């Protein structure tokens, strides 16, 4: 036994790695690096009791999320004008505009998935939460992004870029 401890000490002094325990335990010690925040750390979407609950969602370059009249109700970033197609309401974990819900089109999970306005049905591709200044999909934890596809709002792996920061202001 003394020899075993001496070998461990020698290995340690020479800069080697030591693992004491069952080999299967190694895989259980790897931290989970999933990008989705635990439910307890998620910020609810803003709602102000007693107020209209209507908001503009602004990008860092001062454009607003906007329901485009063309192309299957795309959500785009556009010059802010405050008309009804830029007035978003927050209802529980959904974001609504003109009676439609923000929706990850077709439950797509890959980077670049389009975000559209679609009839509300309450499934996970229409559920959202805030984490810091990001707006994330409950479908996969990815972030709304206002810069990788010209003016179209898409879903991407959260990377901390300014394209993924949004500022909520009361209308």
Short mmCIF file of C-alpha atoms in Angstrom, two decimals:
data_model
loop_
_atom_site.label_atom_id
_atom_site.label_comp_id
_atom_site.label_asym_id
_atom_site.label_seq_id
_atom_site.Cartn_x
_atom_site.Cartn_y
_atom_site.Cartn_z
CA UNK A 1 0.00 0.00 0.00
CA UNK A 2 2.89 2.33 0.81
CA UNK A 3 4.31 1.73 -2.68
CA UNK A 4 0.96 2.66 -4.27
CA UNK A 5 0.84 5.97 -2.35
CA UNK A 6 4.47 6.67 -3.25
CA UNK A 7 3.69 6.15 -6.94
CA UNK A 8 0.72 8.54 -6.69
CA UNK A 9 2.93 11.15 -5.02
CA UNK A 10 5.64 10.74 -7.66
CA UNK A 11 3.10 11.00 -10.48
CA UNK A 12 1.61 14.12 -8.87
CA UNK A 13 5.04 15.77 -8.47
CA UNK A 14 5.88 15.05 -12.10
CA UNK A 15 2.68 16.79 -13.23
CA UNK A 16 0.62 13.75 -14.10
CA UNK A 17 -3.07 13.36 -13.53
CA UNK A 18 -4.38 11.22 -10.73
CA UNK A 19 -7.87 9.82 -10.52
CA UNK A 20 -8.79 7.78 -7.48
CA UNK A 21 -12.11 6.02 -7.76
CA UNK A 22 -14.11 3.83 -10.06
CA UNK A 23 -13.37 4.49 -13.78
CA UNK A 24 -17.08 4.85 -14.57
CA UNK A 25 -17.29 7.80 -12.14
CA UNK A 26 -15.08 9.91 -14.44
CA UNK A 27 -17.94 10.48 -16.85
CA UNK A 28 -20.28 11.60 -14.09
CA UNK A 29 -17.96 14.44 -13.02
CA UNK A 30 -18.09 16.33 -16.32
CA UNK A 31 -20.10 19.52 -15.79
CA UNK A 32 -23.21 20.01 -17.88
CA UNK A 33 -22.59 22.89 -20.30
CA UNK A 34 -26.07 22.98 -21.85
CA UNK A 35 -26.81 26.55 -22.95
CA UNK A 36 -30.32 26.72 -21.54
CA UNK A 37 -30.59 28.36 -18.14
CA UNK A 38 -32.25 26.44 -15.34
CA UNK A 39 -35.90 27.41 -14.97
CA UNK A 40 -35.12 29.13 -11.64
CA UNK A 41 -32.64 31.50 -13.37
CA UNK A 42 -34.93 32.49 -16.23
CA UNK A 43 -36.46 35.94 -16.14
CA UNK A 44 -40.14 36.10 -16.92
CA UNK A 45 -41.17 38.20 -19.85
CA UNK A 46 -42.03 41.72 -18.72
CA UNK A 47 -45.58 42.38 -17.62
CA UNK A 48 -46.63 45.44 -15.71
CA UNK A 49 -49.88 45.02 -13.82
CA UNK A 50 -52.27 47.87 -14.46
CA UNK A 51 -50.60 48.88 -17.72
CA UNK A 52 -51.39 47.93 -21.29
CA UNK A 53 -48.59 45.37 -21.54
CA UNK A 54 -47.69 46.65 -24.98
CA UNK A 55 -44.01 47.08 -25.73
CA UNK A 56 -41.51 47.92 -28.42
CA UNK A 57 -38.64 45.45 -28.66
CA UNK A 58 -35.55 47.40 -29.74
CA UNK A 59 -32.20 46.26 -31.09
CA UNK A 60 -28.91 47.96 -30.07
CA UNK A 61 -28.88 49.86 -33.39
CA UNK A 62 -32.33 51.28 -32.50
CA UNK A 63 -34.45 49.22 -34.87
CA UNK A 64 -37.63 47.55 -33.64
CA UNK A 65 -38.98 44.07 -34.06
CA UNK A 66 -41.65 44.33 -36.72
CA UNK A 67 -44.28 42.02 -38.17
CA UNK A 68 -43.70 42.13 -41.91
CA UNK A 69 -46.85 42.05 -44.02
CA UNK A 70 -45.20 39.82 -46.59
CA UNK A 71 -43.56 36.40 -46.64
CA UNK A 72 -45.65 34.35 -44.21
CA UNK A 73 -45.63 36.94 -41.40
CA UNK A 74 -41.86 37.19 -40.95
CA UNK A 75 -40.50 39.01 -37.92
CA UNK A 76 -37.89 41.54 -39.01
CA UNK A 77 -35.88 44.41 -37.53
CA UNK A 78 -37.12 47.69 -39.02
CA UNK A 79 -36.97 51.42 -38.37
CA UNK A 80 -39.07 52.10 -35.27
CA UNK A 81 -42.43 53.77 -35.98
CA UNK A 82 -44.61 52.35 -33.20
CA UNK A 83 -47.51 51.18 -35.37
CA UNK A 84 -49.46 48.05 -34.44
CA UNK A 85 -47.07 45.71 -36.29
CA UNK A 86 -44.34 46.75 -33.81
CA UNK A 87 -46.49 46.60 -30.68
CA UNK A 88 -45.74 43.36 -28.86
CA UNK A 89 -47.61 42.07 -25.84
CA UNK A 90 -46.26 39.61 -23.33
CA UNK A 91 -48.69 36.98 -22.12
CA UNK A 92 -47.25 34.45 -19.67
CA UNK A 93 -44.42 32.90 -21.71
CA UNK A 94 -45.61 33.99 -25.17
CA UNK A 95 -44.86 37.13 -27.19
CA UNK A 96 -47.75 38.35 -29.34
CA UNK A 97 -48.22 40.84 -32.14
CA UNK A 98 -51.53 41.56 -33.87
CA UNK A 99 -53.12 38.50 -32.27
CA UNK A 100 -50.40 36.11 -33.47
CA UNK A 101 -47.58 34.49 -31.45
CA UNK A 102 -43.84 34.61 -32.09
CA UNK A 103 -43.13 31.13 -33.41
CA UNK A 104 -40.00 29.18 -34.37
CA UNK A 105 -41.17 28.11 -37.83
CA UNK A 106 -41.80 24.38 -38.09
CA UNK A 107 -40.16 23.60 -34.71
CA UNK A 108 -36.78 23.95 -36.43
CA UNK A 109 -33.82 23.64 -34.08
CA UNK A 110 -30.85 24.46 -36.32
CA UNK A 111 -29.08 27.82 -36.28
CA UNK A 112 -30.80 30.24 -38.64
CA UNK A 113 -34.31 28.93 -37.99
CA UNK A 114 -36.82 31.63 -38.98
CA UNK A 115 -38.99 33.33 -36.39
CA UNK A 116 -42.46 34.15 -37.67
CA UNK A 117 -45.84 35.24 -36.30
CA UNK A 118 -48.30 32.36 -36.32
CA UNK A 119 -51.66 31.41 -34.85
CA UNK A 120 -51.15 30.82 -31.10
CA UNK A 121 -51.18 27.16 -30.01
CA UNK A 122 -49.01 27.24 -26.87
CA UNK A 123 -46.41 24.63 -27.84
CA UNK A 124 -42.73 25.04 -26.94
CA UNK A 125 -41.83 26.70 -30.26
CA UNK A 126 -44.01 29.64 -29.13
CA UNK A 127 -42.62 29.93 -25.60
CA UNK A 128 -39.93 32.46 -24.74
CA UNK A 129 -37.96 33.69 -21.76
CA UNK A 130 -35.47 36.46 -21.07
CA UNK A 131 -31.96 35.89 -19.82
CA UNK A 132 -30.17 39.19 -19.34
CA UNK A 133 -30.82 41.16 -22.52
CA UNK A 134 -31.43 38.06 -24.64
CA UNK A 135 -34.78 36.57 -25.61
CA UNK A 136 -34.50 32.79 -25.73
CA UNK A 137 -36.68 30.05 -27.11
CA UNK A 138 -38.01 27.45 -24.67
CA UNK A 139 -37.81 25.00 -27.59
CA UNK A 140 -34.02 24.79 -27.47
CA UNK A 141 -32.59 27.70 -25.43
CA UNK A 142 -31.31 29.50 -28.55
CA UNK A 143 -31.42 33.29 -28.84
CA UNK A 144 -33.30 35.66 -31.09
CA UNK A 145 -30.77 37.26 -33.43
CA UNK A 146 -31.26 40.45 -35.44
CA UNK A 147 -28.13 40.56 -37.56
CA UNK A 148 -27.00 37.37 -39.25
CA UNK A 149 -29.75 37.36 -41.92
CA UNK A 150 -29.95 41.02 -42.92
CA UNK A 151 -33.09 42.35 -41.23
CA UNK A 152 -34.75 38.98 -40.57
CA UNK A 153 -35.05 37.77 -36.99
CA UNK A 154 -33.69 34.25 -36.69
CA UNK A 155 -32.75 31.84 -33.94
CA UNK A 156 -29.06 31.17 -33.23
CA UNK A 157 -26.83 29.62 -30.60
CA UNK A 158 -26.37 32.34 -27.99
CA UNK A 159 -22.99 33.97 -28.56
CA UNK A 160 -23.17 37.21 -26.56
CA UNK A 161 -23.10 39.42 -29.65
CA UNK A 162 -24.98 42.72 -29.82
CA UNK A 163 -27.26 41.16 -32.48
CA UNK A 164 -28.77 39.11 -29.67
CA UNK A 165 -29.44 41.94 -27.21
CA UNK A 166 -32.92 43.40 -27.05
CA UNK A 167 -34.32 46.31 -25.06
CA UNK A 168 -37.94 46.24 -23.99
CA UNK A 169 -39.61 49.64 -23.72
CA UNK A 170 -43.19 50.45 -22.86
CA UNK A 171 -45.15 51.70 -25.82
#
